[in-house]
CSV table of C-alpha atoms and ligand atoms in Angstrom, one decimal:
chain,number,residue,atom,x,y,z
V,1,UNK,CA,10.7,32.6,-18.6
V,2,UNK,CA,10.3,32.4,-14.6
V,3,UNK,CA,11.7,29.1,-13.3
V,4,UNK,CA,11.3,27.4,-10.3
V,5,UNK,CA,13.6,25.5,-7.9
V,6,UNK,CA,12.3,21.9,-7.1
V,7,UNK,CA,11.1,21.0,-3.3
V,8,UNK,CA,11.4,17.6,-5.1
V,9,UNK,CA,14.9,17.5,-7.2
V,10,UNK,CA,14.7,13.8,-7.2
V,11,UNK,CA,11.6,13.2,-8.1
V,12,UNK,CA,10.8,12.4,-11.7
V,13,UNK,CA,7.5,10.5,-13.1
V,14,UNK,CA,6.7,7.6,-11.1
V,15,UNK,CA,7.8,4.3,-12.7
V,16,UNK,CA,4.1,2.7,-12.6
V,17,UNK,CA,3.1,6.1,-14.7
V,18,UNK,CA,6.2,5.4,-16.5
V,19,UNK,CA,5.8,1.4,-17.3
V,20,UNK,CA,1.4,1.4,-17.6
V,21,UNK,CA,2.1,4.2,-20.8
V,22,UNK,CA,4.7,2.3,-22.5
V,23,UNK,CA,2.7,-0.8,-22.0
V,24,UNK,CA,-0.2,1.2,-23.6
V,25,UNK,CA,2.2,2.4,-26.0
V,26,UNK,CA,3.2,-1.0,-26.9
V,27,UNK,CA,0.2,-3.1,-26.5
V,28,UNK,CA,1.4,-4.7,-23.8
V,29,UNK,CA,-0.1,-7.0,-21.3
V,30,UNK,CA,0.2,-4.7,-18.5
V,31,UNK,CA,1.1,-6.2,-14.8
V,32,UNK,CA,2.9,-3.2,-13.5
V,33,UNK,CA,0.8,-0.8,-11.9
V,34,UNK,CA,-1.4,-2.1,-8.4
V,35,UNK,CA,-4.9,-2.3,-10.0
V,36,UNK,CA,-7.4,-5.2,-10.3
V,37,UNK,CA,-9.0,-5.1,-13.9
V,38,UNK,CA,-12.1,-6.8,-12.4
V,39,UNK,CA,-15.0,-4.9,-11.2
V,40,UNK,CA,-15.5,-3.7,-7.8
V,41,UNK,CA,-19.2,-6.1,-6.7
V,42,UNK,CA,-22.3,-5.2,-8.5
V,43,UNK,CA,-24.4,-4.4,-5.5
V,44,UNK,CA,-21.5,-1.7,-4.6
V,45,UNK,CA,-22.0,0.0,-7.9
V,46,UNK,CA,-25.7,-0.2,-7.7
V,47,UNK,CA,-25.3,1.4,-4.6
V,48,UNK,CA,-23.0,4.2,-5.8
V,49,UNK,CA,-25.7,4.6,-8.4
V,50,UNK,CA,-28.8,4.8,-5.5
V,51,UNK,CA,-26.1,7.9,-3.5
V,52,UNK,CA,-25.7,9.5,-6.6
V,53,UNK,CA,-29.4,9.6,-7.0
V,54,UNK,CA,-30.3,10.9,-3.7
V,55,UNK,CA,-28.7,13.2,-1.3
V,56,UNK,CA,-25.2,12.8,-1.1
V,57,UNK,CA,-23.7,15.8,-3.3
V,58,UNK,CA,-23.0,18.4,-1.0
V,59,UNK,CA,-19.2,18.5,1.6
V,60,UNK,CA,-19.3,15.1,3.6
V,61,UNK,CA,-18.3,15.9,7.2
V,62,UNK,CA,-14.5,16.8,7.0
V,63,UNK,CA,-13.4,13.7,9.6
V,64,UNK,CA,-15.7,11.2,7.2
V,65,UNK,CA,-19.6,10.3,6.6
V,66,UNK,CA,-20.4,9.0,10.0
V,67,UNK,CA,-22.5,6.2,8.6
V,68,UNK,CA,-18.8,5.1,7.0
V,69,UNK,CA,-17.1,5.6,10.3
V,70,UNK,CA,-19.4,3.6,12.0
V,71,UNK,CA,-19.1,0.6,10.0
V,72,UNK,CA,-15.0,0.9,9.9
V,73,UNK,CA,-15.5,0.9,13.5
V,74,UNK,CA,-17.5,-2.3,13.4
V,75,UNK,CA,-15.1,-3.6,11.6
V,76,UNK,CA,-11.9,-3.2,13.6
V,77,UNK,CA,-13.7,-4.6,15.8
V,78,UNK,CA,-15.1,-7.6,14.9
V,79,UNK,CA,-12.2,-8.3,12.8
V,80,UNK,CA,-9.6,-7.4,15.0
V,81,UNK,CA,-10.8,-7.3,18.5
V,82,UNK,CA,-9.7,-3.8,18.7
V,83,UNK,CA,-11.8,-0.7,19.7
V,84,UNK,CA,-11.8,2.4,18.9
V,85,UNK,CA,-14.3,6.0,18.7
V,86,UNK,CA,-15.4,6.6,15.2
V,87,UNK,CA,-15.8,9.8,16.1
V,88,UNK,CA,-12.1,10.9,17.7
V,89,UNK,CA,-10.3,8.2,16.0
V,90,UNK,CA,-10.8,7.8,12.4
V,91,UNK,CA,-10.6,9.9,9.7
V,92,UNK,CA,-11.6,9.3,6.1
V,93,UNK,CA,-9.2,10.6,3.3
V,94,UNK,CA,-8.9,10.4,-0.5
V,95,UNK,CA,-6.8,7.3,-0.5
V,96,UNK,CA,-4.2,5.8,1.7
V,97,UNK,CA,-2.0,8.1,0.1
V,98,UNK,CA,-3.6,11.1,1.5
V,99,UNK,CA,-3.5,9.8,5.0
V,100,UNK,CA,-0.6,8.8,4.6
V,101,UNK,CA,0.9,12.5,3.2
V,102,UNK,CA,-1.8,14.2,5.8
V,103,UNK,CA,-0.1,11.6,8.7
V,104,UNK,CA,3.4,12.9,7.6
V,105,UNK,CA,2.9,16.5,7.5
V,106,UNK,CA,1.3,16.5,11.3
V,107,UNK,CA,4.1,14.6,12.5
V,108,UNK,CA,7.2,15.2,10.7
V,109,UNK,CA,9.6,18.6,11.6
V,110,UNK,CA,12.3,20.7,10.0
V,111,UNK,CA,15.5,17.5,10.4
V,112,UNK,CA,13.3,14.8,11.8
V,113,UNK,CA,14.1,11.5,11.2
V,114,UNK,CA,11.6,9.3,9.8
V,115,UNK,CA,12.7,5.6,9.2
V,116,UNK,CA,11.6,3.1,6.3
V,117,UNK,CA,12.0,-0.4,5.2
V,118,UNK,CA,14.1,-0.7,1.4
V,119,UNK,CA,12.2,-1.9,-0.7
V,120,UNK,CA,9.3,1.2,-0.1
V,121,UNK,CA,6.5,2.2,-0.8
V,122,UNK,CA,7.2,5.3,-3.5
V,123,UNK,CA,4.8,7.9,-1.6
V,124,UNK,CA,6.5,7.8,1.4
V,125,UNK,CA,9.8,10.1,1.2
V,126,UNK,CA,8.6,12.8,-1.0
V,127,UNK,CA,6.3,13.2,1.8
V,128,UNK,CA,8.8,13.3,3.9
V,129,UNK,CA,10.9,15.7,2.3
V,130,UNK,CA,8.1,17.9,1.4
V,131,UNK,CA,7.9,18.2,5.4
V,132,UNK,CA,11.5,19.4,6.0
V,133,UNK,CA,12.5,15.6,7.3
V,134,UNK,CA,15.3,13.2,6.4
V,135,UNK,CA,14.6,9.6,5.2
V,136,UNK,CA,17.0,6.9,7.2
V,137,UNK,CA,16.9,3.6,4.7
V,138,UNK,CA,16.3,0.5,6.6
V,139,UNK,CA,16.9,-2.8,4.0
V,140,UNK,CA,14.9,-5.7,5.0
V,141,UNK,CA,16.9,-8.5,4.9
V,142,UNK,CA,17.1,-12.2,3.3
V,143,UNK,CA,14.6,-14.0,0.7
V,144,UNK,CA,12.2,-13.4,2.3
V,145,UNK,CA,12.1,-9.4,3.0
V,146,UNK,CA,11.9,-9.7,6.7
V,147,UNK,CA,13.5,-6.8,9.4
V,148,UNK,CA,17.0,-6.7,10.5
V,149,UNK,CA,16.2,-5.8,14.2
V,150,UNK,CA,20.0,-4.7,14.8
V,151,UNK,CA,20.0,-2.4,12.2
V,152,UNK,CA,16.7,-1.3,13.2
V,153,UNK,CA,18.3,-0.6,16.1
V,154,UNK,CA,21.3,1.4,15.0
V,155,UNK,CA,19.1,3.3,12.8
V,156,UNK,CA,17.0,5.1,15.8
V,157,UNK,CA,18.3,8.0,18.0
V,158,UNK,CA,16.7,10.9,19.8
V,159,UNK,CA,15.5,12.7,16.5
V,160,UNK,CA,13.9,9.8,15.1
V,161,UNK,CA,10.2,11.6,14.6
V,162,UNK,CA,8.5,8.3,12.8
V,163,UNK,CA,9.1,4.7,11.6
V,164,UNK,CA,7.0,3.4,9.0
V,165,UNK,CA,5.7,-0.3,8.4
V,166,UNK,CA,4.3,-1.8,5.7
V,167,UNK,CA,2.3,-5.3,5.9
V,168,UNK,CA,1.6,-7.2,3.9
V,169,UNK,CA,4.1,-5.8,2.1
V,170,UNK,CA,4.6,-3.7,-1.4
V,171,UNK,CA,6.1,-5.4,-3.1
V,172,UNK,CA,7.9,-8.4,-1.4
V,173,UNK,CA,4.6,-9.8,-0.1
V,174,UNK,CA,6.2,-10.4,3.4
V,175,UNK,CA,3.7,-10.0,6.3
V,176,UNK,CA,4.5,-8.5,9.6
V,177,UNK,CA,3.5,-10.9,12.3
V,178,UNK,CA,2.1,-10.3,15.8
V,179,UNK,CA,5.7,-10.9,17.5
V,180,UNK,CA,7.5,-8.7,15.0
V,181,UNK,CA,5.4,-5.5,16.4
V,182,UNK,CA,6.0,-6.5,19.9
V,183,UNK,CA,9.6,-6.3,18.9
V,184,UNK,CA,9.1,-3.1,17.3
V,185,UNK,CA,6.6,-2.1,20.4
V,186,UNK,CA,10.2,-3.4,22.5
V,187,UNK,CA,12.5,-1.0,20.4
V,188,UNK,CA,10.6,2.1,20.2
V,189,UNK,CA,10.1,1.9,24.1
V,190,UNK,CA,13.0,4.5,24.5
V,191,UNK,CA,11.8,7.0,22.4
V,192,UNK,CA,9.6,9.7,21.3
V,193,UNK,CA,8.6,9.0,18.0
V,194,UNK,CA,5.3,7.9,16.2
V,195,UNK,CA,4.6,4.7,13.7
V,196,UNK,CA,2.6,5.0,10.4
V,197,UNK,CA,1.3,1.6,9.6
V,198,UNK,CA,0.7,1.1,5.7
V,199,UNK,CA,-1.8,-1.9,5.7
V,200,UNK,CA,-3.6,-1.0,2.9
V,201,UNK,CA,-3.6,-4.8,1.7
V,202,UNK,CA,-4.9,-6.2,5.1
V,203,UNK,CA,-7.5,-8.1,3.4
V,204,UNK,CA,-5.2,-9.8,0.9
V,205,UNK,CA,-3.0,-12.4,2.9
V,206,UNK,CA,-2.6,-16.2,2.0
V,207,UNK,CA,-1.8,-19.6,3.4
V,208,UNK,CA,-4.6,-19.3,6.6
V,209,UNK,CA,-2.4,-16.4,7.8
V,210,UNK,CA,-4.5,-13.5,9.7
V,211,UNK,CA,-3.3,-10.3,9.5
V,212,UNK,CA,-1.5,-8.7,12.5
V,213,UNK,CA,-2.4,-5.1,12.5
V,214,UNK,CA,-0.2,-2.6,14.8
V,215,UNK,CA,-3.4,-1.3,16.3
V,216,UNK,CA,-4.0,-4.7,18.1
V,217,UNK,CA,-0.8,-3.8,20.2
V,218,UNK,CA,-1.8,-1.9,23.2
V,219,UNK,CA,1.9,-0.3,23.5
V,220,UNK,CA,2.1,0.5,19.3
V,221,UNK,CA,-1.7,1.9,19.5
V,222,UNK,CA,-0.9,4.6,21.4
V,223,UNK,CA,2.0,6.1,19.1
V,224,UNK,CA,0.1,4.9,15.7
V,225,UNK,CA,-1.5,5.9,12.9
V,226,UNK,CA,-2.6,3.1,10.7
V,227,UNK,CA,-3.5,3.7,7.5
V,228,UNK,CA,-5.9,1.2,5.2
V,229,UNK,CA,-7.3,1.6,1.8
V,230,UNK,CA,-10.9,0.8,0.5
V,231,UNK,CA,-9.8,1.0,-3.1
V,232,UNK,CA,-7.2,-2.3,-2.6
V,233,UNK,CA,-10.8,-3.9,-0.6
V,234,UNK,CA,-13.3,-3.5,-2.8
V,235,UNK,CA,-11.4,-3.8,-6.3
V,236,UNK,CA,-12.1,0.2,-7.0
V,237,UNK,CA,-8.4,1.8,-6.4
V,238,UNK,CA,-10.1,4.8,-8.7
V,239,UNK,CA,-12.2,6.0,-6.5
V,240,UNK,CA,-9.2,6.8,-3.8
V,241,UNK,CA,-10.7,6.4,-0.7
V,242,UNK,CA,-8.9,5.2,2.3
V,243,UNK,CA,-8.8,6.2,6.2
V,244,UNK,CA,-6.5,6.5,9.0
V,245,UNK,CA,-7.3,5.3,12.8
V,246,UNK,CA,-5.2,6.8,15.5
V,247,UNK,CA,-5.8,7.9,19.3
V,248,UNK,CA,-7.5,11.1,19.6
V,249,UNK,CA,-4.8,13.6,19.8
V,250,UNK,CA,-3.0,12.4,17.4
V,251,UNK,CA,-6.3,12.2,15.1
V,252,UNK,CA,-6.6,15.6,15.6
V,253,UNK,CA,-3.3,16.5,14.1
V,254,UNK,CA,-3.6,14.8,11.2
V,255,UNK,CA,-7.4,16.2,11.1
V,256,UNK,CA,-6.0,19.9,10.9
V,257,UNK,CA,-3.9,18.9,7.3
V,258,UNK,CA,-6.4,16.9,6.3
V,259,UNK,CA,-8.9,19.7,6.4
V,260,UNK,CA,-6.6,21.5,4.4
V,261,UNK,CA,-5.7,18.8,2.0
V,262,UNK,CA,-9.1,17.7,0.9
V,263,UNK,CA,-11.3,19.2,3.3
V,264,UNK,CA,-13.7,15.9,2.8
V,265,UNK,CA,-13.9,13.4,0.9
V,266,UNK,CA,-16.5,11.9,-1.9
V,267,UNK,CA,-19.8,12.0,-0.3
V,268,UNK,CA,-21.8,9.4,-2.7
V,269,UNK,CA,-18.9,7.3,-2.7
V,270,UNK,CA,-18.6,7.1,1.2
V,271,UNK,CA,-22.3,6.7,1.7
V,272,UNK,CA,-22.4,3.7,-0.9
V,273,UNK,CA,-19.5,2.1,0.9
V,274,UNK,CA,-20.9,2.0,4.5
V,275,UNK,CA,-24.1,0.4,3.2
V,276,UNK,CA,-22.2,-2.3,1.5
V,277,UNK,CA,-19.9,-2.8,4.4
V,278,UNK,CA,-23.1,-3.1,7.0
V,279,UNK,CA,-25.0,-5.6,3.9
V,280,UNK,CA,-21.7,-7.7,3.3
V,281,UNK,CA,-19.1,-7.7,6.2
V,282,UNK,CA,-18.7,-11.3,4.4
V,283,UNK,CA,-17.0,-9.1,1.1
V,284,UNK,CA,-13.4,-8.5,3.2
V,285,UNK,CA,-13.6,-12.5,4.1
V,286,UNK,CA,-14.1,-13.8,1.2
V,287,UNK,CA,-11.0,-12.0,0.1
V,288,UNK,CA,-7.8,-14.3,1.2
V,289,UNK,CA,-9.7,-16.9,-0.8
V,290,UNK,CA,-10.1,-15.4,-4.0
V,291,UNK,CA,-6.7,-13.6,-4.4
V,292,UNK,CA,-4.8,-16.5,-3.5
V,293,UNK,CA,-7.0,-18.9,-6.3
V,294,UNK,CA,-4.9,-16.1,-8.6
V,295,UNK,CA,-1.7,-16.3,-7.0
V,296,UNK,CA,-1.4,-20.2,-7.1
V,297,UNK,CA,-2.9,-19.7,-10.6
V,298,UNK,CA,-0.3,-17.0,-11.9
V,299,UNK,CA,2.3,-18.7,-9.9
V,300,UNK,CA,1.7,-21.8,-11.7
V,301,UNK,CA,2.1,-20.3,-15.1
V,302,UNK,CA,5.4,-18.3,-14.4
V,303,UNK,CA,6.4,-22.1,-13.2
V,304,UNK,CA,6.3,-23.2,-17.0
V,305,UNK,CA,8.4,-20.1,-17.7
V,306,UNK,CA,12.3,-19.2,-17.0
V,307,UNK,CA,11.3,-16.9,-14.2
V,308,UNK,CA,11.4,-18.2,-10.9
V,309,UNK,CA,8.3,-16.9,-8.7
V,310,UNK,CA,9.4,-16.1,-4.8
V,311,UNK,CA,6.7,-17.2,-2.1
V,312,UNK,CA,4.1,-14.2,-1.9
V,313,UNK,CA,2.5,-14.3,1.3
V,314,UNK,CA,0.1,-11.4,0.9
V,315,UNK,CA,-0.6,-8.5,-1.5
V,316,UNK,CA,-1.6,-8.9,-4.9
V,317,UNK,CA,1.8,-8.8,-6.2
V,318,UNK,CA,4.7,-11.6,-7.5
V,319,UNK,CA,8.1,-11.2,-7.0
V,320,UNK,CA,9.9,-13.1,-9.9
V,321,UNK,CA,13.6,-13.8,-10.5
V,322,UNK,CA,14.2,-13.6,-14.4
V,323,UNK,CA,18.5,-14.4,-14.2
V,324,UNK,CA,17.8,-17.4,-16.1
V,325,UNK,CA,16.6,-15.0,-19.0
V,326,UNK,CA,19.0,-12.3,-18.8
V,327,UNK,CA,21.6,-10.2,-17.7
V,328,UNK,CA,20.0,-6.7,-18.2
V,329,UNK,CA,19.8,-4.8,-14.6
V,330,UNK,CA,16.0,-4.5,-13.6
V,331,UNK,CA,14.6,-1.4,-15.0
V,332,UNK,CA,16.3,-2.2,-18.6
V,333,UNK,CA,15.0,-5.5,-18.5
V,334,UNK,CA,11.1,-4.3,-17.1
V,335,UNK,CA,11.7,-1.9,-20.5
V,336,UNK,CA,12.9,-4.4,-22.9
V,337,UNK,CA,10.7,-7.1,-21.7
V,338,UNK,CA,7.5,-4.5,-22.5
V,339,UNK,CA,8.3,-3.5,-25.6
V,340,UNK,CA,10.1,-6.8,-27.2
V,341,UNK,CA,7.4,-8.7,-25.6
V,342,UNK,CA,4.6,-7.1,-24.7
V,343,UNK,CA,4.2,-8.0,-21.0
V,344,UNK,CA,4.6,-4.8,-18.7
V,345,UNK,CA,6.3,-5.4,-15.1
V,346,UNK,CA,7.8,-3.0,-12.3
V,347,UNK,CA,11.5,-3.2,-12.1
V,348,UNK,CA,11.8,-3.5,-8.2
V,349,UNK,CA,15.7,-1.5,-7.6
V,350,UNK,CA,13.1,1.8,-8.1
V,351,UNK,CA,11.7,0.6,-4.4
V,352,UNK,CA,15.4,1.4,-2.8
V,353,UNK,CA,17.8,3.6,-1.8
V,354,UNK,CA,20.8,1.2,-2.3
V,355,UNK,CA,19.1,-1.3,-4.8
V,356,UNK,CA,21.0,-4.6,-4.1
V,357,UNK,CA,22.1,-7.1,-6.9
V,358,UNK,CA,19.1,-8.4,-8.0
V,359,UNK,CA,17.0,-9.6,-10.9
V,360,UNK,CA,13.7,-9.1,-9.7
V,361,UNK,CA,10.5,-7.9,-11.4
V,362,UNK,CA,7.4,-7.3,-9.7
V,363,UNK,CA,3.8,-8.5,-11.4
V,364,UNK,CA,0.7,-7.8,-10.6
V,365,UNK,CA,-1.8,-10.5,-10.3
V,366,UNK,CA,-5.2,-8.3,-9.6
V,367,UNK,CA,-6.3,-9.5,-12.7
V,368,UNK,CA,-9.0,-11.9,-14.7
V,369,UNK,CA,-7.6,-15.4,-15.6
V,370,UNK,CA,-7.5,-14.0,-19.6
V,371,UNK,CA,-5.3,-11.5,-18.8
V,372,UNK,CA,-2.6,-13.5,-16.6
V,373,UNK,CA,-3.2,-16.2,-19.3
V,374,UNK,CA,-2.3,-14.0,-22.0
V,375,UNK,CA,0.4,-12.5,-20.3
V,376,UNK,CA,2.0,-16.0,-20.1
V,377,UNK,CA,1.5,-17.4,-23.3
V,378,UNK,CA,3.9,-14.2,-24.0
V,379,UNK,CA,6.4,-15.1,-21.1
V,380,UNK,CA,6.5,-18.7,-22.1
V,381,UNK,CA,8.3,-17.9,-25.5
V,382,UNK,CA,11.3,-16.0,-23.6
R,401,PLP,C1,1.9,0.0,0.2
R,401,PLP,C2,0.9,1.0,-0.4
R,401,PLP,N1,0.5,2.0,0.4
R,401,PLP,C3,-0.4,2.9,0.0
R,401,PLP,C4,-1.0,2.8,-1.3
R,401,PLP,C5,-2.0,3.8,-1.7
R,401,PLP,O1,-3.3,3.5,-1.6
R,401,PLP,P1,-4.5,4.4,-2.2
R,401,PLP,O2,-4.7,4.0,-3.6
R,401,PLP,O3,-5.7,4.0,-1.3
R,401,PLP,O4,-4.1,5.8,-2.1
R,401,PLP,C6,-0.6,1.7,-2.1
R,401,PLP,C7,-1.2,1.7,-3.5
R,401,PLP,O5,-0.6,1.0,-4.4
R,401,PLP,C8,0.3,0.8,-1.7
R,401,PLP,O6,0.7,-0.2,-2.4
């Protein structure tokens, strides 16, 4: 039999594959993997339905449906103050992950240096490795997952190629603010290196914050590709659909691997979700609102429990400290807690290079008040 040598030796089956099929195995309650198990609006579907019905089954244009592009563009721009060319500046891919890979591959050379923040986002080094790059580990730092600008600092040197961000952050919750990236904007002065900004969760930050998106700094626009994802937005992460926005040259880049990638992507879907976005800009508003009614909820039910939920400032996920329950290092205890008690949770030393000391399990809130309820009756007998 012909074998054949791994471009990814470390790579093994992601842990939210891993942890949703032993919850399913188990009949678990599962609040591991990112997904909301509430429908995405009703007018969206019936929307999707009214595409699929008409014209939209042939390629969409490979940069994005320019009804789509449009409306992103709106967007940014009523949301953010910040202006850019549909047509040279955004790209529409199958998920964040895809612009994220396709932002990688145009970027990233044989030995470049591409920093990240411990605790990651899992997609990001195999990307980078696949390109031929080397992934420098950044921890963030103190309860409350923030950057250590020194270390930052010592981490970055002429073959730095790309540093990436992530806010609000998977899975801490911690939000990048508008000072941070002019710190960042400060520090990547010297040199000549590019920044992927992973805000796929824009939409989902708490406590009247707004969120500070890189592409509002003048300086960090210019060396940036920010990524966003319409599945985290409109409760539909199946239909993977996302898009990038970055400055013309570097749109084209990531335009030649995404052509190669995907080509284009979903035609009805794309066609469905720019008429939604023009008929309900109000949709990405309302969201701050309703995920943090299920934060305060869920956070109030792990309160009657022996876990002790950390402040989440954004995303749809709960940091919870379960050393009052046991000793067990985190991915034994995500295990045993799914199959002794039926309540499935990511074990967060898999988001590290150099996992520190802690026992912390990440939950996913994305869900209907029966399932966090059921989830806690479970949690409450621990
Ligand atoms: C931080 C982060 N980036 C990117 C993605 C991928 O988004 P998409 O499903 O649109 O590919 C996720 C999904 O969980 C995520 O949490």
């Amino acid at each position: 039999m012909k074998t054949l040598e791994s471009k990814l030796p470390q790579v093994g089956t992601t842990i939210f594959t891993v942890m949703s099929q032993l919850a399913e195995q188990h009949r678990a309650v599962n609040l591991s993997q990112g997904f909301p198990d509430f429908r995405p609006p009703q007018e969206l579907l019936e929307l999707v339905d009214r595409a699929l019905g008409g014209r939209y089954h042939q390629y969409a244009l490979m940069p994005g449906s320019m009804a789509l592009r449009n409306a992103i563009a709106e967007k940014l721009a009523a949301l953010y103050a910040v202006r850019v060319d549909p047509v040279a500046e955004i790209t529409v891919t199958s998920g964040a992950t895809e612009a994220i890979f396709d932002a990688i591959q145009a970027v990233v050379r044989r030995d470049d240096e591409v920093v990240v923040f411990d605790p990651c986002y899992d997609s990001y080094e195999p990307s980078i490795t696949l390109a031929g790059g080397r992934t420098v580990h950044v921890p963030l730092t103190g309860p409350n997952f923030t950057i250590d600008w020194d270390r930052l600092q010592q981490a970055l040197n002429r073959r730095t190629r790309l540093v990436i961000v992530n806010s609000p952050h998977n899975p801490s919750g911690a939000l990048l603010t508008r000072e941070d990236f002019e710190r960042l904007a400060e520090l990547l002065r010297p040199y000549d290196c590019y920044l992927l900004s992973d805000e796929v969760y824009e939409h989902v930050v708490f406590d009247g914050a707004t969120h500070a998106t890189a592409l509002a700094n003048a300086e960090l626009a210019e060396r940036c590709f920010a990524v966003f994802s319409f599945g985290k937005t409109y409760h539909a992460t199946g239909w993977k659909l996302g898009y990038c926005v970055a400055p013309p040259a570097l749109t084209g880049e990531l335009r030649r691997v995404h052509q190669y990638v995907t080509f284009a992507s979903t035609s009805p879907l794309q066609q469905a979700l720019a008429d939604y976005m023009t008929a309900h800009p109000e949709h990405h508003l309302n969201l701050p609102a309703f995920y943090q009614e299920r934060r305060d909820r869920f956070a109030a039910l792990l309160s009657a429990t022996k876990f002790r939920p950390l402040r989440a400032a954004g995303t749809y996920f709960q940091l919870a400290d379960y050393s009052a329950i046991s000793t067990l290092p985190d991915v034994e205890f995500a295990r045993w807690l799914t199959i002794e008690h039926g309540v499935a949770t990511i074990p967060i030393s898999v988001f590290y290079r150099e996992p520190p000391d802690a026992r912390l399990v990440r939950f996913c809130f994305a869900k209907e008040n029966s399932t966090l309820d059921a989830a806690a009756e479970k949690l409450r007998r621990l």
